[in-house]
Coordinates of C-alpha atoms (C1' of nucleotides) in Angstrom, one line a residue:
Chain A
M1207 CA 0.1 0.0 -0.1
K1208 CA 2.5 2.5 -1.1
L1209 CA 1.4 6.1 -1.6
S1210 CA 1.9 7.0 -5.5
S1211 CA 4.2 10.1 -6.2
R1212 CA 1.2 11.0 -8.3
S1213 CA -0.5 11.6 -4.9
R1214 CA 2.4 13.2 -3.2
Y1215 CA 3.1 15.5 -5.8
G1216 CA -0.3 16.0 -6.6
F1217 CA -1.1 17.2 -2.9
R1218 CA 1.7 19.2 -2.9
A1219 CA 1.1 21.2 -5.9
I1220 CA -2.4 22.0 -5.0
L1221 CA -1.5 23.1 -1.7
E1222 CA 0.5 25.6 -3.9
L1223 CA -2.7 27.0 -5.4
A1224 CA -4.3 27.0 -2.5
I1225 CA -1.4 29.2 -0.8
D1226 CA -1.6 31.8 -3.7
Y1227 CA -5.3 31.4 -4.2
G1228 CA -6.6 35.0 -5.2
K1229 CA -3.5 36.0 -6.4
G1230 CA -4.0 35.0 -10.2
P1231 CA -3.2 31.9 -12.2
L1232 CA 0.3 30.0 -11.1
Q1233 CA 2.5 28.5 -13.8
I1234 CA 3.3 25.1 -14.0
K1235 CA 7.2 26.1 -13.9
T1236 CA 6.6 28.0 -10.9
I1237 CA 5.1 25.1 -8.9
A1238 CA 7.5 22.8 -10.4
E1239 CA 10.7 24.9 -8.8
R1240 CA 8.9 25.7 -5.7
E1241 CA 8.1 21.6 -5.4
D1242 CA 11.4 20.4 -7.3
I1243 CA 8.7 18.4 -9.3
S1244 CA 9.5 17.7 -13.2
N1245 CA 7.9 19.9 -15.3
K1246 CA 6.3 17.6 -17.7
Y1247 CA 5.3 15.0 -14.9
L1248 CA 3.6 17.8 -12.9
E1249 CA 1.8 19.0 -16.2
Q1250 CA -0.1 15.6 -16.3
L1251 CA -0.9 15.7 -12.7
I1252 CA -2.3 18.8 -12.8
S1253 CA -4.4 18.3 -15.8
L1254 CA -5.9 15.3 -13.9
L1255 CA -7.1 18.1 -10.9
K1256 CA -8.2 20.0 -13.9
S1257 CA -10.2 17.2 -15.3
S1258 CA -12.2 16.5 -12.1
G1259 CA -13.1 20.1 -12.0
L1260 CA -10.8 21.1 -8.9
V1261 CA -8.7 23.5 -10.9
R1262 CA -8.9 25.7 -13.4
S1263 CA -6.6 27.1 -16.8
V1264 CA -5.3 30.1 -18.1
R1265 CA -3.9 29.7 -21.3
G1266 CA -1.0 31.8 -23.2
P1267 CA 1.3 34.3 -21.6
H1268 CA 0.6 34.9 -18.0
G1269 CA -1.4 32.1 -17.8
G1270 CA -1.3 28.8 -15.3
Y1271 CA -3.7 27.4 -12.8
E1272 CA -5.8 28.5 -10.1
L1273 CA -8.6 26.9 -7.8
T1274 CA -12.1 27.0 -9.0
R1275 CA -13.2 27.0 -5.5
P1276 CA -11.6 28.9 -2.3
P1277 CA -9.2 26.7 -0.1
A1278 CA -12.2 26.3 2.4
E1279 CA -14.6 24.5 0.2
V1280 CA -12.2 22.0 -1.0
K1281 CA -12.0 18.6 1.0
L1282 CA -8.9 16.8 1.1
D1283 CA -11.1 13.5 -0.3
D1284 CA -12.2 15.4 -3.4
I1285 CA -8.2 15.5 -4.1
F1286 CA -7.2 12.1 -3.1
M1287 CA -10.0 10.3 -5.2
T1288 CA -9.2 12.5 -8.3
L1289 CA -5.3 11.2 -7.7
E1290 CA -5.5 7.9 -6.5
G1291 CA -9.1 6.6 -6.3
P1292 CA -10.6 5.2 -3.2
P1293 CA -8.4 4.2 -0.5
I1294 CA -8.2 0.6 0.0
S1295 CA -10.0 -0.2 -3.1
V1296 CA -11.0 -4.1 -3.2
E1297 CA -13.7 -5.3 -6.4
C1298 CA -15.8 -6.6 -3.3
L1299 CA -16.5 -3.1 -2.0
E1300 CA -17.0 -1.4 -5.0
H1301 CA -19.0 -4.2 -6.7
P1302 CA -20.7 -6.4 -4.0
E1303 CA -22.4 -8.2 -6.5
H1304 CA -19.1 -9.5 -8.0
C1305 CA -18.5 -11.7 -4.8
P1306 CA -20.7 -14.5 -3.9
R1307 CA -19.8 -15.0 -0.3
C1308 CA -19.8 -11.2 0.4
M1309 CA -22.6 -10.9 2.2
D1310 CA -21.2 -12.6 5.6
C1311 CA -17.8 -12.1 4.6
V1312 CA -15.6 -11.0 7.4
T1313 CA -12.7 -9.7 5.9
R1314 CA -14.6 -7.5 4.0
Q1315 CA -15.6 -5.6 6.9
V1316 CA -12.4 -4.9 7.7
W1317 CA -11.8 -3.5 4.8
A1318 CA -15.0 -1.5 4.9
K1319 CA -13.6 -0.2 8.3
M1320 CA -10.3 0.8 7.1
Q1321 CA -11.7 2.7 4.0
S1322 CA -14.2 4.6 6.3
A1323 CA -11.3 5.7 8.8
M1324 CA -9.0 6.9 6.0
M1325 CA -11.9 9.0 4.2
G1326 CA -12.9 10.3 7.9
V1327 CA -9.6 12.1 8.1
L1328 CA -9.6 13.1 4.3
E1329 CA -13.5 14.6 4.8
S1330 CA -12.4 16.3 7.9
L1331 CA -9.9 18.6 6.1
T1332 CA -10.0 21.4 3.8
L1333 CA -7.2 23.0 1.8
Q1334 CA -7.7 25.9 4.2
D1335 CA -6.6 23.7 7.0
L1336 CA -3.2 22.7 5.3
V1337 CA -2.9 26.7 4.2
D1338 CA -2.9 27.5 7.8
K1339 CA -0.9 24.9 9.1
A1340 CA 1.8 25.7 6.6
K1341 CA 1.6 29.3 7.3
Q1342 CA 1.8 28.6 10.9
G1343 CA 5.0 26.4 10.2
D1344 CA 6.4 29.5 8.5
S1345 CA 5.7 32.1 11.2
S1346 CA 7.4 29.8 13.8
D1347 CA 10.5 29.9 11.4
H1348 CA 10.6 33.8 12.3
Y1349 CA 11.7 33.2 15.6
Q1350 CA 14.9 31.6 14.8
I1351 CA 17.9 33.2 15.4
Chain B
M921 CA -4.2 2.4 -3.3
K922 CA -5.6 -1.0 -4.5
L923 CA -5.7 -3.8 -1.6
S924 CA -3.1 -6.5 -3.0
S925 CA -4.9 -10.3 -3.4
R926 CA -2.0 -11.1 -1.2
S927 CA -3.4 -9.5 1.8
R928 CA -7.1 -10.4 0.7
Y929 CA -6.4 -13.9 0.3
G930 CA -3.8 -14.0 3.3
F931 CA -6.3 -12.6 5.6
R932 CA -9.0 -15.1 4.3
A933 CA -6.7 -17.9 4.8
I934 CA -5.3 -16.9 8.4
L935 CA -8.8 -16.7 9.3
E936 CA -9.5 -20.4 8.3
L937 CA -6.6 -21.2 10.6
A938 CA -8.5 -19.0 13.5
I939 CA -11.6 -21.0 12.9
D940 CA -10.4 -24.5 13.4
Y941 CA -7.8 -23.0 15.9
G942 CA -6.8 -26.0 18.4
K943 CA -8.4 -28.6 16.2
G944 CA -4.3 -29.5 15.0
P945 CA -2.9 -28.4 11.8
L946 CA -4.7 -27.4 8.7
Q947 CA -3.6 -28.4 4.8
I948 CA -2.8 -25.9 2.4
K949 CA -5.2 -27.7 -0.1
T950 CA -8.1 -27.7 2.4
I951 CA -7.6 -24.1 2.9
A952 CA -7.3 -23.5 -0.8
E953 CA -10.6 -25.7 -1.4
R954 CA -12.4 -23.9 0.9
E955 CA -11.3 -20.1 -0.1
D956 CA -10.7 -20.7 -3.9
I957 CA -7.6 -19.9 -4.0
S958 CA -4.5 -21.2 -6.2
N959 CA -3.0 -23.8 -4.2
K960 CA 0.7 -23.1 -5.0
Y961 CA -0.3 -19.3 -4.6
L962 CA -1.6 -20.1 -1.0
E963 CA 1.5 -21.9 -0.2
Q964 CA 3.5 -18.6 -0.4
L965 CA 1.2 -16.4 1.3
I966 CA 1.2 -18.8 4.1
S967 CA 4.9 -19.1 4.2
L968 CA 5.2 -15.2 4.8
L969 CA 2.6 -15.6 7.7
K970 CA 5.0 -18.4 8.8
S971 CA 8.2 -16.3 8.4
S972 CA 6.4 -13.5 10.6
G973 CA 5.9 -16.2 13.3
L974 CA 2.2 -15.9 13.3
V975 CA 1.9 -19.7 11.9
R976 CA 3.5 -22.8 12.3
S977 CA 3.9 -25.6 10.4
V978 CA 3.6 -29.2 10.7
R979 CA 5.4 -31.6 7.8
G980 CA 4.6 -35.0 6.9
P981 CA 1.2 -36.9 6.4
H982 CA -1.6 -35.2 8.1
G983 CA 0.4 -32.3 8.7
G984 CA -0.6 -28.3 7.9
Y985 CA -0.4 -25.1 9.3
E986 CA -1.7 -23.5 12.7
L987 CA -1.7 -20.4 14.5
T988 CA 1.2 -20.0 17.0
R989 CA -1.0 -18.1 19.4
P990 CA -4.7 -18.2 20.1
P991 CA -6.8 -16.2 17.9
A992 CA -7.4 -13.4 20.3
E993 CA -3.7 -12.9 21.0
V994 CA -3.5 -12.2 17.3
K995 CA -3.9 -8.5 16.5
L996 CA -4.9 -7.8 12.6
D997 CA -2.2 -5.1 12.5
D998 CA 0.6 -7.7 12.6
I999 CA -1.0 -9.6 10.1
F1000 CA -1.5 -6.7 7.7
M1001 CA 2.0 -5.7 8.3
T1002 CA 3.5 -9.3 7.4
L1003 CA 1.2 -9.3 4.4
E1004 CA 0.9 -5.7 2.8
G1005 CA 3.5 -3.7 5.0
P1006 CA 2.5 -0.4 6.4
P1007 CA -0.4 1.3 5.2
I1008 CA 0.1 4.1 3.4
S1009 CA 3.8 4.0 3.2
V1010 CA 5.7 7.1 2.2
E1011 CA 9.7 7.6 2.7
C1012 CA 9.2 10.7 4.5
L1013 CA 7.0 8.6 7.1
E1014 CA 9.6 6.0 7.4
H1015 CA 12.6 7.8 6.9
P1016 CA 12.0 11.5 7.8
E1017 CA 15.6 12.4 7.3
H1018 CA 15.6 11.5 3.6
C1019 CA 13.5 14.6 2.9
P1020 CA 15.0 18.2 4.0
R1021 CA 11.6 20.1 4.0
C1022 CA 9.9 17.2 6.3
M1023 CA 9.7 18.9 9.6
D1024 CA 7.2 21.9 8.3
C1025 CA 5.8 19.4 5.7
V1026 CA 2.2 19.7 5.9
T1027 CA 1.0 16.7 3.2
R1028 CA 3.3 14.6 5.4
Q1029 CA 0.8 15.3 8.3
V1030 CA -2.1 14.4 6.4
W1031 CA -0.4 11.0 5.5
A1032 CA 0.7 10.4 9.2
K1033 CA -3.1 11.0 10.1
M1034 CA -4.5 8.3 7.3
Q1035 CA -1.6 5.8 8.5
S1036 CA -2.6 6.1 12.2
A1037 CA -6.7 6.1 11.6
M1038 CA -6.1 2.7 9.4
M1039 CA -3.6 1.2 12.5
G1040 CA -6.2 2.0 14.9
V1041 CA -8.8 0.1 13.0
L1042 CA -6.4 -3.0 12.6
E1043 CA -5.0 -2.8 16.4
S1044 CA -8.5 -2.5 17.7
L1045 CA -9.5 -6.0 16.3
T1046 CA -8.2 -9.7 16.8
L1047 CA -8.7 -12.6 14.7
Q1048 CA -11.1 -13.8 17.6
D1049 CA -13.2 -11.0 16.6
L1050 CA -13.4 -12.1 13.2
V1051 CA -14.3 -15.5 14.1
D1052 CA -17.2 -14.5 16.5
K1053 CA -18.3 -12.5 13.7
A1054 CA -18.1 -15.3 11.2
K1055 CA -20.1 -17.6 13.4
Q1056 CA -22.7 -15.2 14.1
G1057 CA -23.2 -14.6 10.7
D1058 CA -23.4 -18.6 10.3
S1059 CA -26.2 -18.7 12.7
S1060 CA -28.0 -16.1 11.5
D1061 CA -28.0 -18.2 8.4
H1062 CA -29.9 -21.3 10.4
Y1063 CA -33.3 -18.9 10.8
Q1064 CA -33.4 -18.8 6.8
I1065 CA -36.5 -20.6 5.9
Chain C
dC1297 C1' 0.0 39.6 -38.3
dT1298 C1' 3.5 37.4 -36.0
dA1299 C1' 6.0 35.8 -32.4
dA1300 C1' 6.5 34.3 -27.7
dT1301 C1' 4.4 32.1 -23.9
dT1302 C1' 1.7 28.9 -21.8
dT1303 C1' -1.5 25.3 -21.6
dC1304 C1' -3.1 20.5 -24.1
dC1305 C1' -2.8 16.1 -25.9
dT1306 C1' -0.7 11.7 -27.1
dA1307 C1' 2.8 8.6 -27.2
dC1308 C1' 6.5 6.2 -25.8
dT1309 C1' 9.5 3.8 -22.1
dG1310 C1' 12.5 1.4 -18.6
dC1311 C1' 11.4 -0.5 -14.2
dT1312 C1' 9.2 -2.8 -10.7
dT1313 C1' 5.5 -5.5 -8.7
dC1314 C1' 1.6 -8.4 -8.8
dA1315 C1' 0.0 -12.8 -9.4
dG1316 C1' 0.4 -16.7 -10.2
dT1317 C1' 2.7 -21.2 -12.4
dA1318 C1' 6.2 -25.1 -12.2
dG1319 C1' 9.6 -28.1 -10.3
dT1320 C1' 12.5 -29.8 -7.4
dC1321 C1' 14.0 -31.1 -2.6
dT1322 C1' 13.3 -32.2 2.4
dA1323 C1' 10.6 -34.1 6.4
dA1324 C1' 7.8 -37.1 8.8
dC1325 C1' 4.5 -41.0 9.6
dC1326 C1' 3.4 -45.8 8.1
Chain D
dG240 C1' 10.4 -47.2 1.4
dG241 C1' 7.1 -45.1 -0.5
dT242 C1' 3.5 -41.8 0.5
dT243 C1' 2.2 -37.6 2.2
dA244 C1' 2.8 -33.3 3.5
dG245 C1' 5.2 -28.7 3.5
dA246 C1' 10.1 -25.6 1.7
dC247 C1' 12.4 -23.3 -1.4
dT248 C1' 13.4 -21.3 -5.6
dA249 C1' 13.0 -20.0 -10.5
dC250 C1' 10.3 -18.2 -14.0
dT251 C1' 6.9 -15.4 -16.7
dG252 C1' 2.7 -12.6 -18.6
dA253 C1' 0.4 -8.5 -17.7
dA254 C1' -0.3 -4.2 -15.4
dG255 C1' 1.1 0.0 -13.2
dC256 C1' 4.2 3.7 -11.7
dA257 C1' 7.2 7.4 -13.0
dG258 C1' 8.7 10.0 -15.8
dT259 C1' 10.2 11.7 -21.1
dA260 C1' 9.4 13.6 -25.3
dG261 C1' 7.3 16.2 -28.6
dG262 C1' 4.2 18.7 -31.1
dA263 C1' -0.5 21.4 -31.5
dA264 C1' -3.6 24.7 -30.0
dA265 C1' -4.8 28.9 -27.6
dT266 C1' -3.8 33.4 -25.9
dT267 C1' -1.3 37.9 -25.2
dA268 C1' 2.1 41.4 -26.7
dG269 C1' 4.1 44.4 -29.7

DNA sequence: CTAATTTCCTACTGCTTCAGTAGTCTAACC
DNA sequence: GGTTAGACTACTGAAGCAGTAGGAAATTAG
């Protein structure tokens, strides 16, 4: 159950968009530099976010990407589902009719519990929460000598 | 984040061992038949469980496998870690020194939360819990007309 | 109109992991 | 000593990951 770098990079990228929300579009190469991600690869990841409607693009000079909604209205589960799909994806969770013993399958209940535990975390957080935490971390740096 | 069939099969197999705990060793082919898993593949999965100490083997005729401890003493996180490794494995969670920005990385905190949410579920359950649920499911079948 | 800038789209590639399959070897029991 | 189990190693097709590459299309500035 390794987390893909698609998710890791994707989250960091959209967090940059959240931090700069309201300041106009942010370009791929800017994000790529800040987060030290390959330009071309990041392009694909952001296009995922775009096709799911979380992000909007502006083409041409001074173009780039920006969030379609304010960070406070973007829950992390939307992002995760876009980049990674359902956490703990199992055939019998998504298509119960597929497995004949599904109804009384005990292990299935375990997967379901794990899945809802993860979703609980993701649903309880918004991009704004992350932005706040990030800024909080920044300001603590100012106290350094 | 798809759950591997290694975990799915492995859990179902060790659950069979838990159900028959105390009745002597259970053979690969028996488990394979009951759970409809390839004989040879199951062999490998059980050897994983064996090498982590959860399961013991008896060779020769009337041999097979059995749990080393009673089901009530086997927490699900032991099994999961053996079969699948840490849930949401990320380099920066296991080796924080690897990433320079780890200390104030906000996304890292999200992965950590998700991981502990999943571990919480797995640590709160034992094989005995699954056995009880499975038997409960069985007895409810008896009420069918 | 044109050139520059930026996103958009598709294809390709090396690598690793998954999900098995196959075959032989070793231990235990009768 | 033969049968019945597990033990161990190697191999394989398929899929997904993590990029790389290259050009097309849109937008803006001059």
